[in-house]
Short mmCIF file of N, CA and C in Angstrom, two decimals:
data_model
loop_
_atom_site.label_atom_id
_atom_site.label_comp_id
_atom_site.label_asym_id
_atom_site.label_seq_id
_atom_site.Cartn_x
_atom_site.Cartn_y
_atom_site.Cartn_z
N UNK C 1 36.05 2.02 1.35
CA UNK C 1 36.30 2.82 1.22
C UNK C 1 34.73 2.90 1.13
N UNK C 2 33.80 0.74 1.76
CA UNK C 2 32.74 0.60 1.24
C UNK C 2 32.20 -0.09 1.92
N UNK C 3 30.84 0.75 2.56
CA UNK C 3 30.63 0.50 3.46
C UNK C 3 29.60 -0.56 3.97
N UNK C 4 29.37 -1.04 4.98
CA UNK C 4 29.01 -3.08 5.15
C UNK C 4 27.76 -3.42 4.95
N UNK C 5 27.82 -4.46 3.76
CA UNK C 5 26.47 -4.33 3.53
C UNK C 5 25.84 -4.46 1.85
N UNK C 6 27.24 -3.18 1.25
CA UNK C 6 27.11 -4.19 0.24
C UNK C 6 27.57 -4.96 -0.38
N UNK C 7 26.99 -4.85 -1.24
CA UNK C 7 27.80 -7.09 -1.84
C UNK C 7 27.99 -6.53 -3.16
N UNK C 8 28.95 -7.64 -4.09
CA UNK C 8 28.45 -7.83 -5.25
C UNK C 8 29.11 -9.53 -5.97
N UNK C 9 29.23 -9.40 -6.81
CA UNK C 9 29.03 -10.72 -7.41
C UNK C 9 30.06 -10.90 -8.44
N UNK C 10 31.02 -12.57 -8.47
CA UNK C 10 32.04 -11.76 -9.32
C UNK C 10 31.58 -13.31 -10.70
N UNK C 11 32.16 -13.36 -11.93
CA UNK C 11 31.74 -14.04 -12.59
C UNK C 11 32.98 -14.75 -13.96
N UNK C 12 32.38 -15.72 -13.87
CA UNK C 12 33.28 -15.91 -14.70
C UNK C 12 32.92 -16.74 -15.99
N UNK C 13 33.35 -16.25 -17.52
CA UNK C 13 32.54 -16.90 -18.63
C UNK C 13 32.48 -18.06 -19.33
N UNK C 14 32.27 -18.59 -20.06
CA UNK C 14 33.19 -19.97 -20.28
C UNK C 14 33.13 -19.37 -21.81
N UNK C 15 34.49 -19.85 -22.28
CA UNK C 15 35.61 -19.30 -22.96
C UNK C 15 34.44 -19.14 -24.41
N UNK C 16 33.47 -19.99 -24.47
CA UNK C 16 32.81 -20.23 -25.55
C UNK C 16 31.93 -18.42 -25.73
N UNK C 17 31.11 -17.64 -23.79
CA UNK C 17 30.99 -17.07 -24.39
C UNK C 17 31.21 -15.45 -23.70
N UNK C 18 32.45 -15.85 -23.86
CA UNK C 18 33.37 -14.18 -23.92
C UNK C 18 34.14 -15.00 -25.01
N UNK C 19 34.15 -15.49 -26.09
CA UNK C 19 33.99 -15.16 -27.50
C UNK C 19 33.26 -14.61 -28.70
N UNK C 20 31.69 -15.28 -28.20
CA UNK C 20 30.46 -14.51 -28.78
C UNK C 20 28.94 -14.17 -28.52
N UNK C 21 29.51 -14.10 -26.65
CA UNK C 21 28.64 -12.77 -26.18
C UNK C 21 28.87 -11.71 -25.08
N UNK C 22 28.43 -11.16 -24.80
CA UNK C 22 28.49 -9.47 -24.45
C UNK C 22 28.56 -10.75 -23.04
N UNK C 23 29.09 -10.73 -21.53
CA UNK C 23 28.89 -10.73 -19.89
C UNK C 23 29.60 -10.39 -19.43
N UNK C 24 28.57 -10.65 -18.23
CA UNK C 24 28.74 -9.94 -16.76
C UNK C 24 30.45 -10.20 -15.98
N UNK C 25 31.31 -9.04 -15.87
CA UNK C 25 32.36 -9.44 -15.35
C UNK C 25 32.48 -9.68 -13.73
N UNK C 26 31.40 -8.85 -13.06
CA UNK C 26 31.38 -8.86 -11.30
C UNK C 26 29.89 -7.63 -11.92
N UNK C 27 29.94 -7.52 -10.85
CA UNK C 27 27.85 -7.14 -10.81
C UNK C 27 27.67 -6.77 -8.82
N UNK C 28 27.27 -5.77 -8.85
CA UNK C 28 27.05 -5.66 -7.59
C UNK C 28 26.20 -3.99 -6.88
N UNK C 29 26.14 -3.86 -6.00
CA UNK C 29 25.67 -2.83 -4.85
C UNK C 29 26.65 -1.78 -3.89
N UNK C 30 27.47 -1.18 -3.98
CA UNK C 30 27.59 -0.37 -3.19
C UNK C 30 27.37 1.10 -2.43
N UNK C 31 27.82 1.22 -1.11
CA UNK C 31 27.32 2.26 -0.73
C UNK C 31 28.87 2.79 -0.48
N UNK C 32 29.46 3.94 -1.32
CA UNK C 32 31.04 4.34 -0.77
C UNK C 32 31.07 5.64 0.60
N UNK C 33 32.30 5.38 1.03
CA UNK C 33 31.75 6.02 1.90
C UNK C 33 32.84 7.29 1.96
N UNK C 34 32.68 8.80 2.28
CA UNK C 34 32.92 10.37 1.60
C UNK C 34 34.63 9.64 1.62
N UNK C 35 35.53 10.31 0.71
CA UNK C 35 36.19 9.99 0.51
C UNK C 35 37.15 8.80 -0.03
N UNK C 36 36.73 8.23 -0.45
CA UNK C 36 36.46 6.67 -1.18
C UNK C 36 37.34 7.41 -3.12
N UNK C 37 38.51 6.30 -2.99
CA UNK C 37 38.65 6.78 -4.26
C UNK C 37 39.32 5.85 -5.08
N UNK C 38 39.70 5.78 -6.25
CA UNK C 38 39.64 4.70 -6.86
C UNK C 38 40.12 4.56 -8.35
N UNK C 39 41.77 4.96 -8.71
CA UNK C 39 41.98 5.34 -9.67
C UNK C 39 43.08 4.18 -10.19
N UNK C 40 42.75 3.86 -11.88
CA UNK C 40 43.20 3.06 -12.65
C UNK C 40 43.89 3.26 -13.65
N UNK C 41 44.91 2.42 -14.25
CA UNK C 41 45.49 2.69 -15.13
C UNK C 41 44.27 2.20 -16.84
N UNK C 42 43.80 0.59 -16.03
CA UNK C 42 43.02 0.10 -17.18
C UNK C 42 42.61 -0.81 -15.93
N UNK C 43 41.83 -1.61 -16.23
CA UNK C 43 40.46 -2.11 -15.96
C UNK C 43 40.00 -3.57 -16.91
N UNK C 44 40.31 -3.86 -17.79
CA UNK C 44 39.71 -5.02 -18.86
C UNK C 44 37.95 -5.01 -18.31
N UNK C 45 37.76 -4.34 -18.89
CA UNK C 45 35.88 -4.60 -19.17
C UNK C 45 35.40 -2.80 -19.12
N UNK C 46 34.09 -2.86 -19.11
CA UNK C 46 33.89 -2.16 -19.44
C UNK C 46 32.38 -1.86 -18.36
N UNK C 47 31.95 -0.60 -17.51
CA UNK C 47 31.45 -0.24 -16.27
C UNK C 47 29.96 0.67 -16.29
N UNK C 48 28.52 0.25 -16.20
CA UNK C 48 27.35 0.52 -16.00
C UNK C 48 27.43 0.99 -14.51
N UNK C 49 27.43 2.17 -14.17
CA UNK C 49 26.89 2.26 -12.79
C UNK C 49 25.58 3.55 -13.50
N UNK C 50 24.46 3.01 -12.33
CA UNK C 50 23.31 3.97 -11.55
C UNK C 50 23.29 4.99 -10.54
N UNK C 51 23.81 6.07 -11.09
CA UNK C 51 23.90 6.51 -9.32
C UNK C 51 22.49 6.41 -8.58
N UNK C 52 22.46 5.88 -7.63
CA UNK C 52 21.28 6.34 -6.45
C UNK C 52 21.28 7.52 -5.61
N UNK C 53 21.86 7.80 -5.01
CA UNK C 53 22.14 8.84 -4.11
C UNK C 53 23.09 9.36 -4.16
N UNK C 54 23.46 10.17 -3.46
CA UNK C 54 25.12 11.80 -3.55
C UNK C 54 26.09 11.06 -4.54
N UNK C 55 26.97 11.78 -4.64
CA UNK C 55 27.71 12.47 -5.79
C UNK C 55 28.91 11.69 -6.17
N UNK C 56 29.95 12.04 -6.70
CA UNK C 56 31.11 11.80 -7.42
C UNK C 56 31.31 12.70 -7.97
N UNK C 57 32.62 12.11 -8.43
CA UNK C 57 33.36 12.64 -9.86
C UNK C 57 33.88 11.46 -10.67
N UNK C 58 33.63 11.58 -11.93
CA UNK C 58 34.48 10.81 -12.38
C UNK C 58 35.67 11.26 -13.41
N UNK C 59 36.56 10.76 -14.05
CA UNK C 59 37.56 11.41 -14.67
C UNK C 59 37.74 10.27 -15.46
N UNK C 60 37.76 10.83 -16.60
CA UNK C 60 38.64 9.83 -17.73
C UNK C 60 38.52 10.57 -18.71
N UNK C 61 39.43 9.96 -19.94
CA UNK C 61 39.15 10.52 -21.42
C UNK C 61 39.91 12.04 -21.15
N UNK C 62 40.91 12.86 -19.84
CA UNK C 62 41.17 13.91 -19.76
C UNK C 62 40.21 15.01 -18.96
N UNK C 63 38.58 13.95 -19.14
CA UNK C 63 38.32 15.14 -18.10
C UNK C 63 37.06 14.96 -16.70
N UNK C 64 36.82 15.51 -16.40
CA UNK C 64 35.92 15.24 -15.26
C UNK C 64 34.79 15.46 -15.00
N UNK C 65 34.23 15.03 -14.39
CA UNK C 65 32.42 15.15 -14.71
C UNK C 65 31.80 15.08 -13.60
N UNK C 66 30.98 15.48 -13.46
CA UNK C 66 29.87 15.43 -11.97
C UNK C 66 29.03 14.39 -11.50
N UNK C 67 28.42 13.45 -11.64
CA UNK C 67 28.00 12.19 -11.18
C UNK C 67 27.07 12.75 -9.65
N UNK C 68 25.15 12.51 -10.26
CA UNK C 68 24.83 12.53 -9.60
C UNK C 68 23.15 11.53 -9.12
N UNK C 69 22.50 11.52 -8.37
CA UNK C 69 21.33 10.84 -7.88
C UNK C 69 21.03 10.35 -9.56
N UNK C 70 19.88 9.32 -9.86
CA UNK C 70 19.83 9.02 -11.03
C UNK C 70 20.05 9.06 -12.83
N UNK C 71 21.71 9.52 -12.77
CA UNK C 71 22.01 9.89 -13.13
C UNK C 71 23.22 8.24 -14.12
N UNK C 72 23.94 7.85 -14.80
CA UNK C 72 24.01 6.64 -15.44
C UNK C 72 25.52 6.78 -15.83
N UNK C 73 26.51 6.80 -15.05
CA UNK C 73 28.01 6.46 -16.30
C UNK C 73 28.56 5.05 -16.45
N UNK C 74 28.18 5.60 -17.75
CA UNK C 74 29.68 4.53 -18.54
C UNK C 74 30.81 4.61 -19.11
N UNK C 75 32.16 3.88 -18.27
CA UNK C 75 32.83 3.92 -18.73
C UNK C 75 33.74 3.06 -18.77
N UNK C 76 34.82 3.22 -20.20
CA UNK C 76 35.71 2.54 -19.93
C UNK C 76 36.35 2.67 -20.01
N UNK C 77 36.54 0.87 -19.10
CA UNK C 77 38.00 0.99 -17.72
C UNK C 77 39.30 0.15 -18.82
N UNK C 78 38.81 0.59 -19.89
CA UNK C 78 40.62 -0.27 -21.18
C UNK C 78 41.01 0.91 -21.08
N UNK C 79 40.42 2.00 -20.37
CA UNK C 79 41.44 2.79 -20.16
C UNK C 79 41.76 3.98 -19.07
N UNK C 80 42.31 5.03 -18.62
CA UNK C 80 42.42 4.77 -17.34
C UNK C 80 41.52 5.71 -17.28
N UNK C 81 41.30 5.23 -15.67
CA UNK C 81 39.97 6.33 -15.28
C UNK C 81 39.96 6.07 -13.42
N UNK C 82 39.45 6.59 -13.41
CA UNK C 82 38.78 7.51 -11.48
C UNK C 82 37.80 7.79 -10.96
N UNK C 83 37.53 7.32 -9.83
CA UNK C 83 35.65 7.73 -9.60
C UNK C 83 36.46 8.02 -8.26
N UNK C 84 36.11 9.19 -7.67
CA UNK C 84 35.93 9.71 -6.45
C UNK C 84 34.88 10.24 -5.48
N UNK C 85 34.62 10.61 -4.65
CA UNK C 85 33.75 11.47 -3.51
C UNK C 85 33.70 12.18 -2.45
N UNK C 86 33.71 13.07 -1.41
CA UNK C 86 33.90 13.37 -0.54
C UNK C 86 33.00 13.51 -0.12
N UNK C 87 31.75 12.83 -0.36
CA UNK C 87 30.41 12.39 0.47
C UNK C 87 29.62 11.20 0.75
N UNK C 88 30.35 10.33 -0.51
CA UNK C 88 30.01 9.46 -0.77
C UNK C 88 28.25 9.39 -1.48
N UNK C 89 28.62 7.76 -1.87
CA UNK C 89 27.36 7.95 -3.10
C UNK C 89 26.98 6.40 -3.17
N UNK C 90 25.75 6.14 -3.30
CA UNK C 90 25.23 4.87 -4.09
C UNK C 90 25.02 4.27 -5.16
N UNK C 91 25.06 2.89 -5.14
CA UNK C 91 25.08 2.68 -6.47
C UNK C 91 25.40 1.46 -6.85
N UNK C 92 23.60 1.08 -8.04
CA UNK C 92 24.31 -0.74 -8.48
C UNK C 92 25.07 -0.22 -9.44
N UNK C 93 25.90 -1.47 -9.91
CA UNK C 93 27.07 -1.58 -10.63
C UNK C 93 26.61 -2.76 -11.66
N UNK C 94 27.57 -2.57 -13.18
CA UNK C 94 27.84 -3.81 -13.58
C UNK C 94 28.94 -3.97 -14.57
N UNK C 95 30.27 -4.48 -14.43
CA UNK C 95 31.07 -4.68 -15.32
C UNK C 95 31.16 -6.02 -16.55
N UNK C 96 31.66 -5.75 -17.40
CA UNK C 96 30.80 -6.28 -18.10
C UNK C 96 31.56 -6.14 -19.44
N UNK C 97 31.81 -7.84 -20.34
CA UNK C 97 32.71 -7.26 -21.69
C UNK C 97 31.93 -8.26 -23.29
N UNK C 98 32.54 -8.63 -23.18
CA UNK C 98 32.52 -9.24 -24.50
C UNK C 98 32.58 -9.08 -26.35
N UNK C 99 32.13 -9.76 -27.21
CA UNK C 99 32.29 -9.73 -27.94
C UNK C 99 31.52 -8.17 -28.78
N UNK C 100 32.13 -7.19 -29.18
CA UNK C 100 31.58 -5.84 -29.80
C UNK C 100 31.52 -4.93 -28.25
N UNK C 101 31.44 -5.43 -27.27
CA UNK C 101 31.44 -4.60 -26.45
C UNK C 101 32.62 -2.58 -26.88
N UNK C 102 33.10 -3.33 -27.76
CA UNK C 102 34.02 -2.34 -28.12
C UNK C 102 33.73 -1.12 -28.58
N UNK C 103 32.82 -1.69 -29.65
CA UNK C 103 32.12 -1.20 -30.94
C UNK C 103 30.90 0.12 -30.50
N UNK C 104 30.10 -0.99 -28.82
CA UNK C 104 28.65 -0.04 -28.79
C UNK C 104 29.38 0.21 -27.45
N UNK C 105 30.06 0.15 -27.24
CA UNK C 105 30.33 2.01 -25.32
C UNK C 105 31.10 2.70 -26.80
N UNK C 106 31.87 2.49 -27.31
CA UNK C 106 32.29 3.48 -28.07
C UNK C 106 31.34 3.99 -28.46
N UNK C 107 30.50 3.64 -29.89
CA UNK C 107 29.28 4.85 -30.09
C UNK C 107 28.34 5.31 -29.43
N UNK C 108 28.06 4.97 -27.59
CA UNK C 108 27.18 4.95 -26.74
C UNK C 108 27.82 6.99 -26.77
N UNK C 109 29.40 6.44 -25.99
CA UNK C 109 30.41 7.59 -24.89
C UNK C 109 30.79 8.48 -26.27
N UNK C 110 30.65 7.90 -27.12
CA UNK C 110 30.53 8.90 -28.47
C UNK C 110 29.25 10.10 -28.93
N UNK C 111 28.40 9.20 -28.99
CA UNK C 111 26.80 10.12 -28.09
C UNK C 111 26.67 11.02 -27.37
N UNK C 112 27.17 10.36 -25.85
CA UNK C 112 26.62 11.38 -24.34
C UNK C 112 27.84 11.42 -23.58
N UNK C 113 29.32 11.07 -23.86
CA UNK C 113 30.01 11.23 -23.05
C UNK C 113 29.86 10.60 -22.26
N UNK C 114 30.04 10.82 -20.78
CA UNK C 114 30.63 9.11 -20.19
C UNK C 114 28.80 8.89 -18.97
N UNK C 115 28.83 9.77 -19.37
CA UNK C 115 27.70 10.31 -17.91
C UNK C 115 26.04 10.53 -18.57
N UNK C 116 25.52 9.42 -18.52
CA UNK C 116 24.05 10.06 -19.31
C UNK C 116 22.97 10.26 -18.60
N UNK C 117 22.16 11.55 -19.61
CA UNK C 117 21.16 11.23 -18.90
C UNK C 117 20.18 11.69 -19.49
N UNK C 118 19.37 10.45 -19.76
CA UNK C 118 17.30 10.33 -20.81
C UNK C 118 16.92 9.56 -19.81
N UNK C 119 15.39 9.50 -20.09
CA UNK C 119 14.25 9.08 -19.35
C UNK C 119 14.35 7.25 -19.14
N UNK C 120 16.07 6.87 -19.36
CA UNK C 120 15.72 5.73 -18.83
C UNK C 120 16.31 5.34 -18.35
N UNK C 121 16.98 6.07 -18.17
CA UNK C 121 18.11 6.04 -16.51
C UNK C 121 17.50 5.35 -15.23
N UNK C 122 16.27 5.49 -14.82
CA UNK C 122 15.80 4.73 -14.08
C UNK C 122 15.46 3.04 -14.29
N UNK C 123 15.22 3.50 -14.76
CA UNK C 123 15.03 1.57 -15.77
C UNK C 123 16.22 0.69 -16.47
N UNK C 124 17.28 1.44 -16.37
CA UNK C 124 18.54 1.37 -16.63
C UNK C 124 19.02 0.34 -14.59
N UNK C 125 18.76 1.08 -14.31
CA UNK C 125 19.18 1.26 -12.54
C UNK C 125 18.36 -0.03 -12.22
N UNK C 126 17.19 0.25 -12.74
CA UNK C 126 16.50 -1.10 -12.40
C UNK C 126 16.86 -2.54 -12.96
N UNK C 127 16.76 -2.89 -13.80
CA UNK C 127 17.45 -3.99 -14.67
C UNK C 127 19.37 -4.57 -13.84
N UNK C 128 19.94 -3.28 -13.77
CA UNK C 128 21.68 -3.63 -13.05
C UNK C 128 20.33 -4.28 -11.53
N UNK C 129 19.31 -3.41 -10.91
CA UNK C 129 19.30 -3.67 -9.28
C UNK C 129 18.37 -5.22 -9.54
N UNK C 130 17.90 -5.78 -10.26
CA UNK C 130 17.38 -6.93 -10.70
C UNK C 130 18.13 -8.21 -10.29
N UNK C 131 19.71 -7.48 -11.54
CA UNK C 131 20.82 -8.49 -12.09
C UNK C 131 21.04 -8.78 -10.41
N UNK C 132 21.65 -7.83 -10.87
CA UNK C 132 22.87 -8.28 -8.52
C UNK C 132 21.71 -9.07 -8.05
N UNK C 133 19.94 -8.27 -7.34
CA UNK C 133 19.14 -9.59 -6.99
C UNK C 133 19.32 -11.02 -7.57
N UNK C 134 18.76 -11.37 -8.57
CA UNK C 134 19.28 -12.60 -9.54
C UNK C 134 20.08 -13.04 -8.69
N UNK C 135 21.62 -12.85 -8.67
CA UNK C 135 23.06 -13.17 -7.80
C UNK C 135 22.42 -13.68 -6.87
N UNK C 136 22.52 -12.76 -5.96
CA UNK C 136 21.74 -12.76 -4.99
C UNK C 136 21.25 -14.31 -4.44
N UNK C 137 20.74 -13.96 -4.83
CA UNK C 137 19.08 -15.48 -4.58
C UNK C 137 20.13 -16.79 -5.80
N UNK C 138 21.54 -16.29 -5.78
CA UNK C 138 22.53 -17.79 -6.41
C UNK C 138 21.19 -18.08 -8.05
N UNK C 139 21.11 -17.20 -9.11
CA UNK C 139 20.40 -17.26 -10.04
C UNK C 139 21.28 -18.31 -11.10
N UNK C 140 21.55 -19.30 -11.86
CA UNK C 140 21.86 -19.61 -13.01
C UNK C 140 21.62 -18.98 -14.54
N UNK C 141 22.26 -18.35 -14.99
CA UNK C 141 21.63 -18.32 -16.18
C UNK C 141 21.98 -18.75 -17.07
N UNK C 142 21.90 -18.43 -18.55
CA UNK C 142 22.42 -19.91 -19.10
C UNK C 142 23.38 -17.90 -20.45
N UNK C 143 24.45 -18.58 -21.61
CA UNK C 143 24.86 -17.47 -21.27
C UNK C 143 24.32 -16.21 -22.77
N UNK C 144 23.10 -17.00 -23.10
CA UNK C 144 22.06 -16.16 -23.80
C UNK C 144 21.52 -15.00 -23.01
N UNK C 145 20.99 -15.33 -21.80
CA UNK C 145 20.16 -14.64 -21.25
C UNK C 145 20.85 -13.60 -20.35
N UNK C 146 22.51 -14.91 -20.46
CA UNK C 146 23.35 -12.74 -19.61
C UNK C 146 23.15 -11.94 -20.56
N UNK C 147 24.03 -12.26 -21.68
CA UNK C 147 24.37 -11.78 -22.69
C UNK C 147 23.21 -11.18 -22.80
N UNK C 148 21.48 -10.91 -23.11
CA UNK C 148 20.76 -10.25 -23.51
C UNK C 148 20.37 -9.45 -22.73
N UNK C 149 20.64 -9.53 -21.51
CA UNK C 149 20.68 -8.66 -20.19
C UNK C 149 21.60 -7.35 -20.58
N UNK C 150 22.07 -7.69 -21.20
CA UNK C 150 23.65 -6.32 -21.25
C UNK C 150 22.99 -5.57 -22.10
N UNK C 151 22.68 -6.60 -23.55
CA UNK C 151 22.42 -5.40 -24.74
C UNK C 151 20.87 -4.41 -23.88
N UNK C 152 20.00 -6.21 -23.49
CA UNK C 152 18.94 -4.42 -22.78
C UNK C 152 19.45 -3.19 -22.65
N UNK C 153 20.31 -2.97 -21.56
CA UNK C 153 21.47 -1.87 -21.02
C UNK C 153 21.42 -1.28 -22.09
N UNK C 154 22.01 -2.14 -22.67
CA UNK C 154 23.08 -0.61 -23.85
C UNK C 154 22.25 -0.22 -24.92
N UNK C 155 21.35 -1.01 -25.19
CA UNK C 155 19.87 -0.63 -25.20
C UNK C 155 19.66 0.42 -24.97
N UNK C 156 18.98 1.03 -23.56
CA UNK C 156 18.33 1.54 -23.01
C UNK C 156 19.19 2.46 -22.78
N UNK C 157 20.12 2.90 -22.77
CA UNK C 157 21.58 3.77 -22.54
C UNK C 157 22.20 4.36 -23.95
N UNK C 158 21.25 3.90 -25.27
CA UNK C 158 21.32 4.41 -26.27
C UNK C 158 20.97 5.31 -26.74
N UNK C 159 19.18 4.98 -26.35
CA UNK C 159 18.35 6.18 -27.24
C UNK C 159 18.31 7.10 -26.44
N UNK C 160 18.63 8.01 -27.26
CA UNK C 160 18.14 9.91 -27.24
C UNK C 160 16.67 9.68 -26.83
N UNK C 161 16.54 11.14 -26.27
CA UNK C 161 15.75 11.90 -24.64
C UNK C 161 14.26 10.99 -26.44
N UNK C 162 13.36 10.89 -25.86
CA UNK C 162 12.00 10.50 -26.88
C UNK C 162 10.86 12.05 -26.36
N UNK C 163 11.37 12.48 -24.93
CA UNK C 163 11.10 13.69 -25.23
C UNK C 163 11.19 15.23 -25.62
N UNK C 164 12.59 14.96 -26.62
CA UNK C 164 12.87 15.88 -27.33
C UNK C 164 11.97 15.61 -28.97
N UNK C 165 12.15 14.24 -29.08
CA UNK C 165 11.92 13.75 -30.63
C UNK C 165 9.96 14.40 -30.78
N UNK C 166 9.00 13.60 -30.09
CA UNK C 166 7.50 13.93 -30.45
C UNK C 166 6.98 13.92 -28.68
N UNK C 167 5.76 14.36 -29.01
CA UNK C 167 4.45 14.47 -27.85
C UNK C 167 4.29 12.83 -27.44
N UNK C 168 4.93 12.09 -26.43
CA UNK C 168 4.04 10.65 -26.95
C UNK C 168 2.71 10.92 -26.30
N UNK C 169 2.15 9.08 -26.73
CA UNK C 169 1.24 9.39 -26.57
C UNK C 169 1.08 8.75 -24.91
N UNK C 170 -0.48 9.07 -24.72
CA UNK C 170 -0.80 7.85 -23.68
C UNK C 170 0.31 6.71 -23.57
N UNK C 171 -0.08 5.88 -24.27
CA UNK C 171 0.28 4.51 -24.18
C UNK C 171 2.20 4.22 -23.97
N UNK C 172 2.65 5.28 -24.66
CA UNK C 172 3.29 5.57 -25.39
C UNK C 172 4.68 5.59 -23.65
N UNK C 173 3.73 6.24 -22.56
CA UNK C 173 4.46 7.14 -21.77
C UNK C 173 3.46 5.54 -20.45
N UNK C 174 2.79 4.75 -21.23
CA UNK C 174 2.23 4.08 -20.14
C UNK C 174 3.52 2.94 -20.37
N UNK C 175 4.06 3.00 -21.74
CA UNK C 175 5.08 2.00 -21.52
C UNK C 175 5.75 2.40 -20.98
N UNK C 176 7.00 3.23 -20.73
CA UNK C 176 7.55 3.26 -20.72
C UNK C 176 7.54 3.63 -18.85
N UNK C 177 5.82 4.47 -18.00
CA UNK C 177 6.62 3.62 -16.87
C UNK C 177 6.43 2.57 -16.15
#
């Protein structure tokens, strides 16, 4: 159910990295065909998926939500989950795990649920895209750098929409751009 040209990279952390850091499990870019469906009772990781185009349905925690372009899906894959489409969709994604991943993701899921809509979504998508490209070009990084990439993604996901808090100065708008 994935179009040729889609790609992914699998990572195996060292014992030290898995004990101390957040680490990627796998990352990639997929173009999903209409009719794609993945149902799992558990997959030992968390998933961040940036929806580029198309749409899918996400089932988790006893509810179903519709994800579309420029939205972020965050799933605790330790829990039963399903995602499927009748139309197809394109997404960059990252499965990750590690030290305090449960606590951080639990906090974000409690704030926003599995579907995140905020001003940082495109930035999150770009960071995942850059991660995929880095590994596509045989990039190798130390466990600190890998962990920092994931912490940055989680930081962006956990920020509340700044437009609801105050009027931005032109400098703040420029920095966010």
